[in-house]
Short mmCIF file of C-alpha atoms and ligand atoms in Angstrom, two decimals:
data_model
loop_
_atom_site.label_atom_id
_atom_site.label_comp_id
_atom_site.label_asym_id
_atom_site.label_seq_id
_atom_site.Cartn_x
_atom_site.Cartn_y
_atom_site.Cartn_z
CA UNK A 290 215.37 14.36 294.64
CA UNK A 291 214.40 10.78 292.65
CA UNK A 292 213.56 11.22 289.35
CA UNK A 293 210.93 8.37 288.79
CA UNK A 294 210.14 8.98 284.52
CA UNK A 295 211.28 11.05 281.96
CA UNK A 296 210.36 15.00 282.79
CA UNK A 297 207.69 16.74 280.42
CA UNK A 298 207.06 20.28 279.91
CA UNK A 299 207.73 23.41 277.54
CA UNK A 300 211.55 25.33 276.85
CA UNK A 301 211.61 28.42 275.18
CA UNK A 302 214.36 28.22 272.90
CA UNK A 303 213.12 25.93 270.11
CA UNK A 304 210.65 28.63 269.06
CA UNK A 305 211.54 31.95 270.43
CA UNK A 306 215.23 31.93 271.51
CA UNK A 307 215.85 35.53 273.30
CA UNK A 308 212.74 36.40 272.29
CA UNK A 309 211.26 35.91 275.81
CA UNK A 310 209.72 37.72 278.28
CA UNK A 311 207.15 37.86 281.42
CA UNK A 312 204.16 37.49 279.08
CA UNK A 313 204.89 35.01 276.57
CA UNK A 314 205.77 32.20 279.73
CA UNK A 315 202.30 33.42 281.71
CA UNK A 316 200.45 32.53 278.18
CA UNK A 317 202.41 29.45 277.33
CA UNK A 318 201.08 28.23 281.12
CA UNK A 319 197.89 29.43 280.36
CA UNK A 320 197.58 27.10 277.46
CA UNK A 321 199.16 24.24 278.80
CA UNK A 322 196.25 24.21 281.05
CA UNK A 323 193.71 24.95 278.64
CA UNK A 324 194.75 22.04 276.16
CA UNK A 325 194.66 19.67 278.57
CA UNK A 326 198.90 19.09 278.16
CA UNK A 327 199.23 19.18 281.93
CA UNK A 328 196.14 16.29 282.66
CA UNK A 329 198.86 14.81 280.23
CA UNK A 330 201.91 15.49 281.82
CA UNK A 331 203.53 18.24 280.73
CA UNK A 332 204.61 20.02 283.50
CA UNK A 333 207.78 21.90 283.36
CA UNK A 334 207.68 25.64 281.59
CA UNK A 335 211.24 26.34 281.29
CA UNK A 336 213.17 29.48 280.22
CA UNK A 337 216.09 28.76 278.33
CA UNK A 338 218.87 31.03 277.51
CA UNK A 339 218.72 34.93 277.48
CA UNK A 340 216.47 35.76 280.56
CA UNK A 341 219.45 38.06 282.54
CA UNK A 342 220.55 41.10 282.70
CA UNK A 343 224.17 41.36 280.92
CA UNK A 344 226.00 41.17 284.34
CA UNK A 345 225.43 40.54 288.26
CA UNK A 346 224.62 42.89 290.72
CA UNK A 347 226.87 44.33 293.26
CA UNK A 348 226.68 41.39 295.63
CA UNK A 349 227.40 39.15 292.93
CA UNK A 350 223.93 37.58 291.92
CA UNK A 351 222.43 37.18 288.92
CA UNK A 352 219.59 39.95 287.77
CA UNK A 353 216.47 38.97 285.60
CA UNK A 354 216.24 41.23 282.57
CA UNK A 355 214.31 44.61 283.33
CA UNK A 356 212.78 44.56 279.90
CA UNK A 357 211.83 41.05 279.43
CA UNK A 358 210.70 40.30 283.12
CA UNK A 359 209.88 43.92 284.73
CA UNK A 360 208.59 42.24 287.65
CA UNK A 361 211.31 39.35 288.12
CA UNK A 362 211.58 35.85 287.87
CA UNK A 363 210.24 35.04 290.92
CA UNK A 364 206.73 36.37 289.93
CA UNK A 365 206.34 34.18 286.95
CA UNK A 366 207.27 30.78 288.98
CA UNK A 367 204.57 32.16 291.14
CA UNK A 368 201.97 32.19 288.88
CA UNK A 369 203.00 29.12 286.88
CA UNK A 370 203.35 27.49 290.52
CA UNK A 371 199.92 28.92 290.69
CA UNK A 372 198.74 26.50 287.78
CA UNK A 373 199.85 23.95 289.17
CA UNK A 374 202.91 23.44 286.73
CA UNK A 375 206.27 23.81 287.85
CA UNK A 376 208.89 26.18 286.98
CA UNK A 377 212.47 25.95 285.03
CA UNK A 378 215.20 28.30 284.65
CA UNK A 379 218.73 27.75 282.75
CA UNK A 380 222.20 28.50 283.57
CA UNK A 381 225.87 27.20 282.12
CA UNK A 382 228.66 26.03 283.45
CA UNK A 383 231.25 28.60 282.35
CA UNK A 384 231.15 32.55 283.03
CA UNK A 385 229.12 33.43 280.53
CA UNK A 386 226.65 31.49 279.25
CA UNK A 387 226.04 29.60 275.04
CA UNK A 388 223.97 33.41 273.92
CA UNK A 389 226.74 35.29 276.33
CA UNK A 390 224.74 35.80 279.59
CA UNK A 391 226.06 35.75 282.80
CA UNK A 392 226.63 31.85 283.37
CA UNK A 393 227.40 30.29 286.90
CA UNK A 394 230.95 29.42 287.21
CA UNK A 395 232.64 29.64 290.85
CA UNK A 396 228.97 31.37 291.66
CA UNK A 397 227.46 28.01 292.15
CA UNK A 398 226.19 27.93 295.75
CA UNK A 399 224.73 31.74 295.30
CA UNK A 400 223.48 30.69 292.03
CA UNK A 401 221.34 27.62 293.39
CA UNK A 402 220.58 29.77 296.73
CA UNK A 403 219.05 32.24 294.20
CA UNK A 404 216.73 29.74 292.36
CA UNK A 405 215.58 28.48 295.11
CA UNK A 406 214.39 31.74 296.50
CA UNK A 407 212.36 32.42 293.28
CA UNK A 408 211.06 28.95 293.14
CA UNK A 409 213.12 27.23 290.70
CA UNK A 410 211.95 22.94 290.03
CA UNK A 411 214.46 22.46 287.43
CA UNK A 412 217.75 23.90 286.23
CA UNK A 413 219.36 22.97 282.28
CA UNK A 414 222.55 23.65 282.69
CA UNK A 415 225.29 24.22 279.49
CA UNK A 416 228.72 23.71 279.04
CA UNK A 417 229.96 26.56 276.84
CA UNK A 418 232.48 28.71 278.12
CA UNK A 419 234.07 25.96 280.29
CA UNK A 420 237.53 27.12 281.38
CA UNK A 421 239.99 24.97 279.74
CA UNK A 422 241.88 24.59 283.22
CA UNK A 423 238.51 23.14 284.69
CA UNK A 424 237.32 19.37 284.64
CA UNK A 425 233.45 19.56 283.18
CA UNK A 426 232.71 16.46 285.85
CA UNK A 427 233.87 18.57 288.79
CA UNK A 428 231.97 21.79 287.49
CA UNK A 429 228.67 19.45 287.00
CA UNK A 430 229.43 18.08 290.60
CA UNK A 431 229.86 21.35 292.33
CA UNK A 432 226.51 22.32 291.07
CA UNK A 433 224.94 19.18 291.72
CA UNK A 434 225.65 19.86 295.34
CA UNK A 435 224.84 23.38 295.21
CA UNK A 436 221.26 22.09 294.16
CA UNK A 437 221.37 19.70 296.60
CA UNK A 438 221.88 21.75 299.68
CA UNK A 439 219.66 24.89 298.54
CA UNK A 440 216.88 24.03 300.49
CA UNK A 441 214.30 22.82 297.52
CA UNK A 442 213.94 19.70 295.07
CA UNK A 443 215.39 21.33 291.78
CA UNK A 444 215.54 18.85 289.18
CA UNK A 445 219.66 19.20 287.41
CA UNK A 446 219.45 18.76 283.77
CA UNK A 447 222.78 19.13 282.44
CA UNK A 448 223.50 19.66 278.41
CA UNK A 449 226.91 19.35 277.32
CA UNK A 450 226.35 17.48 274.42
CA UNK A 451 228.30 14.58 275.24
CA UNK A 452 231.42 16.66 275.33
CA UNK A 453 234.47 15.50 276.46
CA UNK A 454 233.36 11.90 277.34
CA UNK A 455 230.51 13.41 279.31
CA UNK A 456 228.69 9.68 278.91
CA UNK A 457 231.89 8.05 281.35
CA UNK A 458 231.03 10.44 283.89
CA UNK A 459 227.68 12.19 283.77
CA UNK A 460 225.74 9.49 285.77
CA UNK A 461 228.14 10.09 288.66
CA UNK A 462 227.84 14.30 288.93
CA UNK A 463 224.06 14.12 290.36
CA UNK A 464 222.54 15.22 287.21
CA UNK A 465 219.02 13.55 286.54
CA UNK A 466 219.07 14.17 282.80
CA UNK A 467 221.99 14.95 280.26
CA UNK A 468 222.10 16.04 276.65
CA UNK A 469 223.62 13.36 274.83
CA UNK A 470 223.70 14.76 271.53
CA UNK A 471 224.50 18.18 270.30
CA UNK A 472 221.06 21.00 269.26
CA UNK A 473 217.89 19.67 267.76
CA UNK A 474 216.87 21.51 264.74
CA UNK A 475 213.31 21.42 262.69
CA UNK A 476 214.07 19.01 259.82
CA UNK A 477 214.44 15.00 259.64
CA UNK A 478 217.95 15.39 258.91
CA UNK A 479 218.79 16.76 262.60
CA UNK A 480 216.40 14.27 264.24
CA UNK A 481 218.19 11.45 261.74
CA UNK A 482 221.08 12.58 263.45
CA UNK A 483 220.28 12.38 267.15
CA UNK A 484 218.63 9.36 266.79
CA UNK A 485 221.61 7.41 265.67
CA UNK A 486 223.68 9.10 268.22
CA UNK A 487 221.33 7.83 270.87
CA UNK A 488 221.46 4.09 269.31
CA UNK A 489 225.50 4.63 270.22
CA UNK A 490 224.78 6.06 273.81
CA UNK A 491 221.94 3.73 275.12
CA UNK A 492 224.03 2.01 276.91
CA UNK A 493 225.00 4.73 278.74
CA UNK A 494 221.07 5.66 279.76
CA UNK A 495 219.81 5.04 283.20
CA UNK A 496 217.06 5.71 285.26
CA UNK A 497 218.53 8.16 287.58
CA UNK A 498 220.63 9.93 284.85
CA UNK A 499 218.20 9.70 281.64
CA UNK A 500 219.53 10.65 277.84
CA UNK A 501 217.98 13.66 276.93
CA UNK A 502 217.52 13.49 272.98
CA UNK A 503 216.64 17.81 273.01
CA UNK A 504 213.51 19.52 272.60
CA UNK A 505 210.74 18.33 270.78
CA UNK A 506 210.39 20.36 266.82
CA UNK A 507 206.51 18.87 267.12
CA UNK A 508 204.31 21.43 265.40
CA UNK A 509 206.84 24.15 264.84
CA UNK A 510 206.08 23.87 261.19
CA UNK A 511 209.88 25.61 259.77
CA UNK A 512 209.22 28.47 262.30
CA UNK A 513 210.77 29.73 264.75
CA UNK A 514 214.80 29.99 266.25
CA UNK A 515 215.60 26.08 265.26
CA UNK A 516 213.03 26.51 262.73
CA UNK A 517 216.00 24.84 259.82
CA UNK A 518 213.19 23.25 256.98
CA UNK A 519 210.44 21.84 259.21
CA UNK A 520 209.36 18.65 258.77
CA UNK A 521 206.09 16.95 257.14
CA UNK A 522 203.69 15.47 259.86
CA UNK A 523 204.51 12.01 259.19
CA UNK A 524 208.25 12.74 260.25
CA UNK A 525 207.05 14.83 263.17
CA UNK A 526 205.03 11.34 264.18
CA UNK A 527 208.17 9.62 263.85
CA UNK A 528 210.11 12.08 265.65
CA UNK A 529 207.72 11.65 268.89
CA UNK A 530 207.52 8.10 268.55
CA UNK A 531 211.52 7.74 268.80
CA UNK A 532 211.71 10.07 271.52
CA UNK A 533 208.97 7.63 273.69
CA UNK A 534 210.38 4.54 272.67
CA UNK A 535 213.99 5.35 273.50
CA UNK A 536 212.74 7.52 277.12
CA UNK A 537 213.84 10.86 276.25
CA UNK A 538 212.27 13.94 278.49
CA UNK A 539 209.86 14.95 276.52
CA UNK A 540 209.92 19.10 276.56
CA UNK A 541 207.92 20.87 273.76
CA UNK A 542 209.69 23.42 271.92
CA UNK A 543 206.73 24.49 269.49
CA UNK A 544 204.85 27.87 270.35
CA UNK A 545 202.10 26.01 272.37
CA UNK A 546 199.85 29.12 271.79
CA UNK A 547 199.47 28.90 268.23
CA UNK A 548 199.83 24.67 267.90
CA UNK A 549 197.93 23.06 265.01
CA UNK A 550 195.42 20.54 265.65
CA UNK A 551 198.02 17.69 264.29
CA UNK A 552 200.95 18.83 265.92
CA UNK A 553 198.79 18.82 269.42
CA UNK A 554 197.21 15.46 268.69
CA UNK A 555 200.77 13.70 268.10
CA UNK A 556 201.88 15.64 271.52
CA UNK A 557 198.99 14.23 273.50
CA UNK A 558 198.82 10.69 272.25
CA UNK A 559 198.79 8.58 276.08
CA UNK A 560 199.79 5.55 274.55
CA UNK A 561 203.01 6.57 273.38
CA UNK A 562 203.72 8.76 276.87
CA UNK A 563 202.92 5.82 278.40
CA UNK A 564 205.75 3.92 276.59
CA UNK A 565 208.09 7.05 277.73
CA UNK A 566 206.66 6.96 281.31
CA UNK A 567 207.09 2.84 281.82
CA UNK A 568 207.88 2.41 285.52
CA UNK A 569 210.25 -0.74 284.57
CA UNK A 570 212.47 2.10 282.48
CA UNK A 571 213.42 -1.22 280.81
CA UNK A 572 216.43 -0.27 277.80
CA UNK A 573 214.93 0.00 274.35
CA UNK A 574 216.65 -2.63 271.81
CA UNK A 575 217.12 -3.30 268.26
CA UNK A 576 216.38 -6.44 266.60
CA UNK A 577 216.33 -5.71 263.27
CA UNK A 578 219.27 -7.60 261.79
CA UNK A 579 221.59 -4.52 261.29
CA UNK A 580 223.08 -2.80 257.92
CA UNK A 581 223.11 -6.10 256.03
CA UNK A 582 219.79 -5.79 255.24
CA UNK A 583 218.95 -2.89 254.01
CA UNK A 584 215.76 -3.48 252.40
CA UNK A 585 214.21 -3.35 255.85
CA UNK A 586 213.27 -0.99 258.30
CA UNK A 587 215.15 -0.07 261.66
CA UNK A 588 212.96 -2.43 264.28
CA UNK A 589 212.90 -2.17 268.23
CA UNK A 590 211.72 -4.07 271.56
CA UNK A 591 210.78 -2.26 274.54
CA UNK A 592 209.57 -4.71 277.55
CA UNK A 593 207.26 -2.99 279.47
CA UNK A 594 206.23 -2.97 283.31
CA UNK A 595 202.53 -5.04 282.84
CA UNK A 596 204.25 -7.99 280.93
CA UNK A 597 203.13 -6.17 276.99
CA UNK A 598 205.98 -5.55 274.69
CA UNK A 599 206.39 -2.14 272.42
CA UNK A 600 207.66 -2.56 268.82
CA UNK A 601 208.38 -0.04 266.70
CA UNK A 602 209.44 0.51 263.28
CA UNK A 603 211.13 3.57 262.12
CA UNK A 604 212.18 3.99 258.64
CA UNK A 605 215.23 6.07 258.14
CA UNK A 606 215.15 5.78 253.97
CA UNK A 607 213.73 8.37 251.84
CA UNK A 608 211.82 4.81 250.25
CA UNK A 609 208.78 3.00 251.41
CA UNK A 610 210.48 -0.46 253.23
CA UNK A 611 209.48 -3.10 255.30
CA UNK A 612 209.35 -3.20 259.01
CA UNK A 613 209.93 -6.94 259.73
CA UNK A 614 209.42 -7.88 263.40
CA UNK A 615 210.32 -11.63 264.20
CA UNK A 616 208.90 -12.51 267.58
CA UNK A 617 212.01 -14.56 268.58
CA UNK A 618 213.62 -11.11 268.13
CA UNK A 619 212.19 -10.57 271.80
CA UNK A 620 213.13 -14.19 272.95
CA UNK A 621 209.14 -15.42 272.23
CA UNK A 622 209.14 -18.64 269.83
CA UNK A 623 206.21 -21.73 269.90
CA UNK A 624 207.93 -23.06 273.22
CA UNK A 625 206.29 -20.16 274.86
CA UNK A 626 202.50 -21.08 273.13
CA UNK A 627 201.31 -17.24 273.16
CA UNK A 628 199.81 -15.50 270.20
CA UNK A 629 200.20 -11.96 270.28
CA UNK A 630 197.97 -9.33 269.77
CA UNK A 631 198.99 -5.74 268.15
CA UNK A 632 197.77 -2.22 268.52
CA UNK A 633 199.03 0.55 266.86
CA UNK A 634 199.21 3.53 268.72
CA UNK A 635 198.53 6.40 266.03
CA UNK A 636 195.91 4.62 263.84
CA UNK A 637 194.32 2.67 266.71
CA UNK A 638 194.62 -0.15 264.06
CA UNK A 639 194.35 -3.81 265.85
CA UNK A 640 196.01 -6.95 264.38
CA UNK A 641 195.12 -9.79 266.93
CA UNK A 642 196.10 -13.02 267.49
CA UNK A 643 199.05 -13.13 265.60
CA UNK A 644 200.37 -17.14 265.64
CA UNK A 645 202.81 -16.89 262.54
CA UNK A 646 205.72 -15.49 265.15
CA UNK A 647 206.39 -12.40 262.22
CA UNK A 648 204.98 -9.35 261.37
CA UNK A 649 205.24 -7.93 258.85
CA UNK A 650 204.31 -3.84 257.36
CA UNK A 651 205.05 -1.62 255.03
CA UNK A 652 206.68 1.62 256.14
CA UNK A 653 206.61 4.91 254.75
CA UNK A 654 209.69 7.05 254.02
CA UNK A 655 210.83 8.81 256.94
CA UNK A 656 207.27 7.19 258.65
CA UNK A 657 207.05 4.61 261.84
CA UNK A 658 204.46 2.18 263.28
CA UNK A 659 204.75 1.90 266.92
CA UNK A 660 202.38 -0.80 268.88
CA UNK A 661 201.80 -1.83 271.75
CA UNK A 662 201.96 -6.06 271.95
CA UNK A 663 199.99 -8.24 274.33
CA UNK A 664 201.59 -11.90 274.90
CA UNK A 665 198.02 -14.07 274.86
CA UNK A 666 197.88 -18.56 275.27
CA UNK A 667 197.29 -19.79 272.34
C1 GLA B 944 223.12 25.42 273.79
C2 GLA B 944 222.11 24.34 274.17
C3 GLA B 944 220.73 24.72 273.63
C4 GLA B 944 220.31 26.07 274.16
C5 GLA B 944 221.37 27.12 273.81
C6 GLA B 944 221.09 28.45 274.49
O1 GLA B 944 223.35 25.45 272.45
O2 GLA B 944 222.51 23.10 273.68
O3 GLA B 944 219.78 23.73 273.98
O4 GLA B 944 220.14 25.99 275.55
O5 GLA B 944 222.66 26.69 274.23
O6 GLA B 944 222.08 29.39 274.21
#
């Protein structure tokens, strides 16, 4: 299969880690529908780790839990399938799997013949427990081509944290999405973190292998298995905005059955999916002017498909800065005789017809302004 955008959807692990079972994915599909997050594009529910029994059966397949999913895997896909939404399941490259589950290794092709049967759309697949002996590109491969030749369009999503070079080779395994960075947690620090590691790896996104920054923290409010702090809503805006500007999948990882109003609001804002979604899947840059100036914010240019521009401004200090966005940043200067015209996509806030090729805002700690620029004559 083509992967055309970033995917959207739901994982369990963020929130409830092996705390899973039948019910809680038949509610979290319930809501997704009820909130309007699939009209939006969320679309995936995906169990993460945990959902096995300890070991295979006698034939060598894998067994859904008896306690957490008494009537198998295959009847919640059929019910989320039922809501339209489409269904994810999660596997690992070694024997066992990151929580010590059965994982896939050398059971590849019965592995993938097994999804598809219970109506698998998407697989994450891990890298812990990979035998020393093995090469992690050939293990991604094999299962690329298991997936491939099962019989149904199963999005790969492979996580290995940029292990072992992972960013010279993922593109070439078949995987449409790969973890770049190692596990999101809930506090600015961790998203701090995998933000900057994306900066180093952009060059090594691409549309048919997209950086996956991890889950998003949105809403979970310090609760929950990566629940580390939590962050204040302003970070939590910033947090979304970096993961549309820079194209990340977009999975929620907050319990989507108990979501605040603010949370759900920053989850649903179009605009900024839009940015995410962009069919040019243009790269992301930044045209800030670097480290030597430090009493300015981190600034980026995103050229999008209808000709408009996205510029954000994230700042990473713990002290209110200025995001400084010079137009010949993004190759515009009075040759081109275009004002352009600004709209923020959180506040709504419009600055138009701006001729004096800078802009210029103050930025809260830890806060961003993300707009949306139209190039208009003069
Ligand atoms: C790894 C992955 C996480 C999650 C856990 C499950 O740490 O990076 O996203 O899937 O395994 O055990």
């Amino acid at each position: 299969m083509k992967l055309t955008a970033p995917p959207m959807g739901f994982n369990t692990w963020n929130t409830f880690g092996e705390n899973i079972n039948d019910e809680l994915l038949r509610s979290t599909a319930d809501k997704i529908i009820e909130l309007g997050l699939k009209d939006i594009g969320y679309e995936y529910v995906v169990i993460d780790d945990c959902w096995a029994e300890r070991s295979r059966d006698e034939n060598g397949r894998l067994v859904p839990s008896r306690e957490k999913f008494p009537n198998g895997i295959k009847a919640v896909a059929d019910y989320i399938h039922s809501k339209g939404l489409k269904f994810g399941i999660y596997s690992c490259v070694g024997n066992r799997t990151c929580a010590n589950y059965p994982g896939s290794l050398e059971h590849e092709f019965i592995d993938a013949e097994t999804f598809a049967e219970w109506g698998v759309d998407y697989l994450k697949y891990d890298y812990c427990y990979k035998p020393i002996s093995e090469q992690g590109h050939l293990l991604y491969k094999r299962m690329s081509l298991a997936l491939a030749n099962c019989g149904r369009d199963i999005l790969f999503s492979a996580c290995n944290w940029a292990n072992d070079d992972s960013k010279c080779w993922m593109k070439s395994t078949g995987a449409h999405i790969w973890r770049m960075s190692g596990d999101v947690s809930d506090n600015w620090n961790s998203i701090a973190n995998i933000y900057r590691q994306q900066i180093e790896m952009l060059p090594y996104n691409s549309t048919a292998c997209i950086n996956d920054m991890d889950m998003l923290v949105v809403g979970m409010n310090g609760k929950g298995n990566v629940g580390l702090g939590g962050c204040s809503e302003e970070e939590y805006k910033t947090h979304f905005a970096m993961w549309c500007l820079l194209g990340s999948p977009l999975m929620i990882g907050s319990d989507i059955r108990e979501i605040d109003e603010k949370a759900l609001g920053i989850l649903k804002n179009k605009e900024l999916i839009d940015i995410c979604l962009d069919g040019r899947g243009c790269q992301p840059y930044k045209v800030d002017g670097g480290a030597a100036y430090d009493h300015i914010t981190d600034v980026w240019v995103r050229h999008l498909e209808n000709g408009d521009i996205a510029v954000a401004m994230f700042n990473m200090s713990d002290e209110e800065k200025n995001g400084i966005f010079q137009f010949v940043n993004a190759g515009i200067n009075s040759s081109c005789g275009c004002v352009l015209d600004f709209c923020e996509l959180y506040t709504g806030e419009e600055i138009l017809g701006v001729r004096d090729e800078l802009l210029t805002e103050p930025i809260p700690p830890h806060g961003c302004k993300i707009y949306r620029a139209k190039l208009r004559k003069a």
